[in-house]
PDB file of C-alpha atoms and ligand atoms in Angstrom:
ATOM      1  CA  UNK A  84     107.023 115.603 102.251  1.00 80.00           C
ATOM      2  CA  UNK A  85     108.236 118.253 104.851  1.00 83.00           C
ATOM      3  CA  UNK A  86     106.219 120.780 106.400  1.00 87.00           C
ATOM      4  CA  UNK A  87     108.090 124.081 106.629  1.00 89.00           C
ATOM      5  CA  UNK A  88     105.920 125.344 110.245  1.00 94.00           C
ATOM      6  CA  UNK A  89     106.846 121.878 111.798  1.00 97.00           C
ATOM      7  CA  UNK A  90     110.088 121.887 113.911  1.00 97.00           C
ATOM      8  CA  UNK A  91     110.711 118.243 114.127  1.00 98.00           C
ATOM      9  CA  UNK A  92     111.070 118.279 110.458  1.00 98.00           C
ATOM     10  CA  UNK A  93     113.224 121.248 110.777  1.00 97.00           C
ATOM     11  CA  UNK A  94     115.484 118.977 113.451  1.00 98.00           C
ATOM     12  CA  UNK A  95     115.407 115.843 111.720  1.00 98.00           C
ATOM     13  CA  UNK A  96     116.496 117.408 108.510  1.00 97.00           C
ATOM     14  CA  UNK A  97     119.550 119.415 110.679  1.00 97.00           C
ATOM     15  CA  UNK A  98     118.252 122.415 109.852  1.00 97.00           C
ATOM     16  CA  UNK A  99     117.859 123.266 113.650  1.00 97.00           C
ATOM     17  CA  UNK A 100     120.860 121.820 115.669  1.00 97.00           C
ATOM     18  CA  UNK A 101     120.466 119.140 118.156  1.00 98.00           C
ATOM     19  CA  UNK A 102     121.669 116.276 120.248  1.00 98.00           C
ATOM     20  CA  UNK A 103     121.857 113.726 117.336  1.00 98.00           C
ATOM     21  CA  UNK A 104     122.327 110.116 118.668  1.00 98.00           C
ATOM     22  CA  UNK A 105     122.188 108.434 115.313  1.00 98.00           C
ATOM     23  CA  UNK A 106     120.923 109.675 112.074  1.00 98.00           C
ATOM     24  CA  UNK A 107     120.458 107.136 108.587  1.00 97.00           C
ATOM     25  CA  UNK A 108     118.391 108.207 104.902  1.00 97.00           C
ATOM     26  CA  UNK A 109     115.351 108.002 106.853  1.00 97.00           C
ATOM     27  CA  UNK A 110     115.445 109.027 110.797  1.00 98.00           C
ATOM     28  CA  UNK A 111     117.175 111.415 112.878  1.00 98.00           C
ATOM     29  CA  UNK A 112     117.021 110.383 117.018  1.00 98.00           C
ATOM     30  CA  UNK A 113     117.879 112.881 118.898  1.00 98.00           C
ATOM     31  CA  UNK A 114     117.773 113.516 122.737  1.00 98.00           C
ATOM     32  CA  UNK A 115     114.792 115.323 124.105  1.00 98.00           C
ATOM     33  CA  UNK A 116     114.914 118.866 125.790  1.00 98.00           C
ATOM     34  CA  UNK A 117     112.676 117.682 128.645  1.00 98.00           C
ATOM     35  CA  UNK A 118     114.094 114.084 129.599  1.00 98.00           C
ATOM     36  CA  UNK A 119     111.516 111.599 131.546  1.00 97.00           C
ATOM     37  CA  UNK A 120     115.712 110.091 132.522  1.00 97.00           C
ATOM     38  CA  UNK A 121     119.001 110.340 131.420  1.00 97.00           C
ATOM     39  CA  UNK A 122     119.209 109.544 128.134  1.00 98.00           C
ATOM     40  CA  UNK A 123     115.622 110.116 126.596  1.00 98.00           C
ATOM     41  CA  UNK A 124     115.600 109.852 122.800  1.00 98.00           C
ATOM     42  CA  UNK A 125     113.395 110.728 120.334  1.00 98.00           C
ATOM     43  CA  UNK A 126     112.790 108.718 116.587  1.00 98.00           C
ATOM     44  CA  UNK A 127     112.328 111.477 114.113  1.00 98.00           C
ATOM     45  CA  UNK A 128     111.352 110.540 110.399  1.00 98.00           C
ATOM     46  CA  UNK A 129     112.982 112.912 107.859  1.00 97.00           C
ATOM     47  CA  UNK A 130     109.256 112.949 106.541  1.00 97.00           C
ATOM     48  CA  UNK A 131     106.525 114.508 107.871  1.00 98.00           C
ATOM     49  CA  UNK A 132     103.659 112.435 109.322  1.00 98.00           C
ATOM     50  CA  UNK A 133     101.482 113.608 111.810  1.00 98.00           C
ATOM     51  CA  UNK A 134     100.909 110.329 113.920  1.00 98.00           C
ATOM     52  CA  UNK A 135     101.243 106.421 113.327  1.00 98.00           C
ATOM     53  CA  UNK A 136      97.798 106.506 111.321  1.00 98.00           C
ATOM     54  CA  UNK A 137      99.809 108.188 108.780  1.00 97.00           C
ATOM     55  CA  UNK A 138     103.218 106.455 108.714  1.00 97.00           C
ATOM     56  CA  UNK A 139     103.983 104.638 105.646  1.00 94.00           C
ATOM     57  CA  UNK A 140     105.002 101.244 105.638  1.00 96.00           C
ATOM     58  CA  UNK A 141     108.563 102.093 104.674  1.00 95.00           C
ATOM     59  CA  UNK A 142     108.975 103.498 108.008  1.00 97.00           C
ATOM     60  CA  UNK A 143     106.985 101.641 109.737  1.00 97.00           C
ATOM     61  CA  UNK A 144     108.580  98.563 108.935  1.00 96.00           C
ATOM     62  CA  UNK A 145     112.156 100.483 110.226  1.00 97.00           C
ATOM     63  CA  UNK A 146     111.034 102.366 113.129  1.00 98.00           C
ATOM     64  CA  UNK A 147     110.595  99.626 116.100  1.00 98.00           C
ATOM     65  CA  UNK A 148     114.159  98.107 115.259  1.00 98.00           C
ATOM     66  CA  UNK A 149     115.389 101.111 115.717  1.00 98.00           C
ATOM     67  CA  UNK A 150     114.021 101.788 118.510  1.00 98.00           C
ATOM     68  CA  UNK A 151     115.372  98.121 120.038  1.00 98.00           C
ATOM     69  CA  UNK A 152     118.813  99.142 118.907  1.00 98.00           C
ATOM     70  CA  UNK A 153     119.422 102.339 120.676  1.00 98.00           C
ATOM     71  CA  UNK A 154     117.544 100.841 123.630  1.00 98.00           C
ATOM     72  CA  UNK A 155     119.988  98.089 123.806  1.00 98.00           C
ATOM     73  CA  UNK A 156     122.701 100.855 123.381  1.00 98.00           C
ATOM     74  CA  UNK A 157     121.373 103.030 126.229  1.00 98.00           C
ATOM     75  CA  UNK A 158     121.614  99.596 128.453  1.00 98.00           C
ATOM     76  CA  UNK A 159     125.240  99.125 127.342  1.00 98.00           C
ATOM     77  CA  UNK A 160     126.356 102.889 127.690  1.00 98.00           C
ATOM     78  CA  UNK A 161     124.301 104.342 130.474  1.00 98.00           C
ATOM     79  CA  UNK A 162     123.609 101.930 132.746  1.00 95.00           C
ATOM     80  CA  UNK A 163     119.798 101.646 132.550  1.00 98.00           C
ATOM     81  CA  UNK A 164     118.410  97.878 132.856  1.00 97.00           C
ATOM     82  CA  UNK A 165     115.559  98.497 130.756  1.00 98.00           C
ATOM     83  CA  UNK A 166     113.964 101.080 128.711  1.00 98.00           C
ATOM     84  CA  UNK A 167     110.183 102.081 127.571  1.00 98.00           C
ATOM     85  CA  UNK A 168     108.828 102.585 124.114  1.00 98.00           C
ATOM     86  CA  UNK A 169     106.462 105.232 124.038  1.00 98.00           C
ATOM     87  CA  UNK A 170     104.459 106.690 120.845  1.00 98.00           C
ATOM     88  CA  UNK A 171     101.649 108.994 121.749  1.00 98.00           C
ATOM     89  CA  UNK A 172      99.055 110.028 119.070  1.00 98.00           C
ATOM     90  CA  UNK A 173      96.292 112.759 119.884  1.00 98.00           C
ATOM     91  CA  UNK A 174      96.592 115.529 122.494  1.00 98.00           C
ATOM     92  CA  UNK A 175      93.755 113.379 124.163  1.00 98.00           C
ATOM     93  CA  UNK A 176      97.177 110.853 124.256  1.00 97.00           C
ATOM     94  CA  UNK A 177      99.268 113.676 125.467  1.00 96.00           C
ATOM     95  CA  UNK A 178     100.855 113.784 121.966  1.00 98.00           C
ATOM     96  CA  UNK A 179     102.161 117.566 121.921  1.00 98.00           C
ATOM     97  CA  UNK A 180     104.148 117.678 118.923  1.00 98.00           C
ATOM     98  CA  UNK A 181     102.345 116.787 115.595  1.00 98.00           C
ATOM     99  CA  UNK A 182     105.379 114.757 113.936  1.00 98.00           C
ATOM    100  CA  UNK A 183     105.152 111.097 114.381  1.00 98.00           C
ATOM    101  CA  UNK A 184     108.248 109.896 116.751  1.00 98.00           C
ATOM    102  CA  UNK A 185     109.141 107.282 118.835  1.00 98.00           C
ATOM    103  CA  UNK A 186     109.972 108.091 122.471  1.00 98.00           C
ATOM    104  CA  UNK A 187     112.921 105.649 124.053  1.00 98.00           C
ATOM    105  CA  UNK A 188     113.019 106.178 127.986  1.00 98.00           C
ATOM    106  CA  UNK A 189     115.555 104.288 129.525  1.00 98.00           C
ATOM    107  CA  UNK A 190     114.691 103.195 132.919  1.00 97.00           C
ATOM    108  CA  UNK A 191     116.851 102.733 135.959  1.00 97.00           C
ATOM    109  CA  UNK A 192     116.149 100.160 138.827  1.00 96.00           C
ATOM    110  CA  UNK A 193     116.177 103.186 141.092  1.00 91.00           C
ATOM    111  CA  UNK A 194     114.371 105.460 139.027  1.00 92.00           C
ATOM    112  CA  UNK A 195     110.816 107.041 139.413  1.00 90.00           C
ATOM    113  CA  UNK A 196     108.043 105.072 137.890  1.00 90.00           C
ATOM    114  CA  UNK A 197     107.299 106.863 133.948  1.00 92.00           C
ATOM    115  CA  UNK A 198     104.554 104.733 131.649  1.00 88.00           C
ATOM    116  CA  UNK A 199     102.289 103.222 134.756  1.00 91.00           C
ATOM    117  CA  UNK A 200      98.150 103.323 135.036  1.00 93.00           C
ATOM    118  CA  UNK A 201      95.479 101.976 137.641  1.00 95.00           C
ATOM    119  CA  UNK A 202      94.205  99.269 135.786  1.00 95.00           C
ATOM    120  CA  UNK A 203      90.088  98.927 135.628  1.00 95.00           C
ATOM    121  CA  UNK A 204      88.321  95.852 135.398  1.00 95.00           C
ATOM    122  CA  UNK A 205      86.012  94.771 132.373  1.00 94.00           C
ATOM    123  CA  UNK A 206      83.618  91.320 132.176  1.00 96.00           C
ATOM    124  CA  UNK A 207      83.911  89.238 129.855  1.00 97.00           C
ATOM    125  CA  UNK A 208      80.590  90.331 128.117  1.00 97.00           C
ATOM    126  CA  UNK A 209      82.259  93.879 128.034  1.00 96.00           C
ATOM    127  CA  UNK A 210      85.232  92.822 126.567  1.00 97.00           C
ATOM    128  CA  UNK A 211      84.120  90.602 123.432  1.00 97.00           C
ATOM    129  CA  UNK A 212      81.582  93.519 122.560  1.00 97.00           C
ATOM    130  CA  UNK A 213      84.468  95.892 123.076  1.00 97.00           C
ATOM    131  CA  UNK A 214      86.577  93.880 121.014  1.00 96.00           C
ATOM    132  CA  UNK A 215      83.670  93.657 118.205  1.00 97.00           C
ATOM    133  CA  UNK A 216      83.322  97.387 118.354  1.00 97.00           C
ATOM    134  CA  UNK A 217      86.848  97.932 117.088  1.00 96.00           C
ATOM    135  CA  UNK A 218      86.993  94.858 114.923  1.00 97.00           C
ATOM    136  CA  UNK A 219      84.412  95.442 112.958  1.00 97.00           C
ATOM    137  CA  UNK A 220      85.903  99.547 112.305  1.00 97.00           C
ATOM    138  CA  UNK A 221      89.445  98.364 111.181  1.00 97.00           C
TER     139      UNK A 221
HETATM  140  P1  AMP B 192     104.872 114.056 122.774  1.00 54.31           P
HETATM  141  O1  AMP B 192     104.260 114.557 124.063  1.00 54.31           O
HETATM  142  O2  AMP B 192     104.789 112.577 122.615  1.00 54.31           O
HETATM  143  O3  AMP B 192     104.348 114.803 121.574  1.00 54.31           O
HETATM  144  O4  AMP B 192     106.415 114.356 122.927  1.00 54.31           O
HETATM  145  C1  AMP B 192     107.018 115.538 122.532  1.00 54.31           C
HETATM  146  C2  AMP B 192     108.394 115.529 123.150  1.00 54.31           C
HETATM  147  O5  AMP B 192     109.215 116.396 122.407  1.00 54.31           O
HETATM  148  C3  AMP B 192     108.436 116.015 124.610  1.00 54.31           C
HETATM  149  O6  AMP B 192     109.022 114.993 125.399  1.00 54.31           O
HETATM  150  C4  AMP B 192     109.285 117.272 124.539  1.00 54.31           C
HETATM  151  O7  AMP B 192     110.134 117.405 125.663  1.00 54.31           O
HETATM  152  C5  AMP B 192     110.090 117.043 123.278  1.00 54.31           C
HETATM  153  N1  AMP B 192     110.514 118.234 122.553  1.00 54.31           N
HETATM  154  C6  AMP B 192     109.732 119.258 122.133  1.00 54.31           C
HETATM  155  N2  AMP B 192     110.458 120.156 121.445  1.00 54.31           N
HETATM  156  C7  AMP B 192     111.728 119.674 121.418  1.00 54.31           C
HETATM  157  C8  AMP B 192     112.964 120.139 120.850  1.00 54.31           C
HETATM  158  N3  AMP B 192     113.036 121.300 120.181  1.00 54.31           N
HETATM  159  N4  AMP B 192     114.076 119.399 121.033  1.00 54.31           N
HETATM  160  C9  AMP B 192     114.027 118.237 121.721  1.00 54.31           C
HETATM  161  N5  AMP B 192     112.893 117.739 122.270  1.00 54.31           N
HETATM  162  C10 AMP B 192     111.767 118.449 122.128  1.00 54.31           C
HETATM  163 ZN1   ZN B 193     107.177 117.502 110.610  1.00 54.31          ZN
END
């Protein structure tokens, strides 16, 4: 299914040019308007699905190789020595288009840091209940 007010369907159908890095029955991956580096790429499904929650297994089961192979071809064309995979879901995840797709950020060894937090610190106690929490929703 495509939804005709969504433009990443639009794009990943070809109906609105782009930068098209590789394109198959399923995905287009183009390069994104606002690069975090040179060479940021965006996995588009040719279907619409708002987040991963939604993704059916079809692409699911596609979408991560992918993802390896063009970030072992930005390594052998553009010089980056490693790369990010990056999938955000929610606004509250700073997901701002509501199309599933698979950020890959190539990262240089001088470049500015790009997926980084402060990490917290949890007991042990705090953890396992945490862990229970989610367990027992899935
Ligand atoms: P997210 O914040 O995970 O939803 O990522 C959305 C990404 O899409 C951002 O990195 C934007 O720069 C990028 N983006 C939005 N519109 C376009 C477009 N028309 N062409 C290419 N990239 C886009
Ligand atoms: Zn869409």
């Amino acid at each position: 299914m495509k939804d005709e007010n969504c433009i990443f369907c639009k794009i990943a159908n070809g109906e609105i040019p782009s930068a098209t890095v590789y394109e198959d029955d399923r995905f287009r991956a183009i390069l994104d308007m606002g690069p975090a580096s040179k060479g940021h790429t965006l996995i588009l499904p040719k279907e619409h699905f708002k987040d991963v929650c939604e993704l059916d297994e079809e692409y699911a089961s596609r979408v991560l190789g992918l993802g390896g192979r063009i970030g072992a071809a930005m390594k052998a064309s553009l010089g980056c020595s490693g790369f990010n995979l990056v999938q955000n879901n929610g606004a509250s995840a700073g997901q701002t288009v509501f199309h599933f797709h698979l950020h890959v950020i190539p990262r240089y060894d001088d470049g500015a840091p790009i997926v980084t937090w402060d990490p917290g610190s949890a007991d042990i106690g705090e953890l396992k209940e945490t862990a229970e929490r989610i367990h027992e929703a899935l």
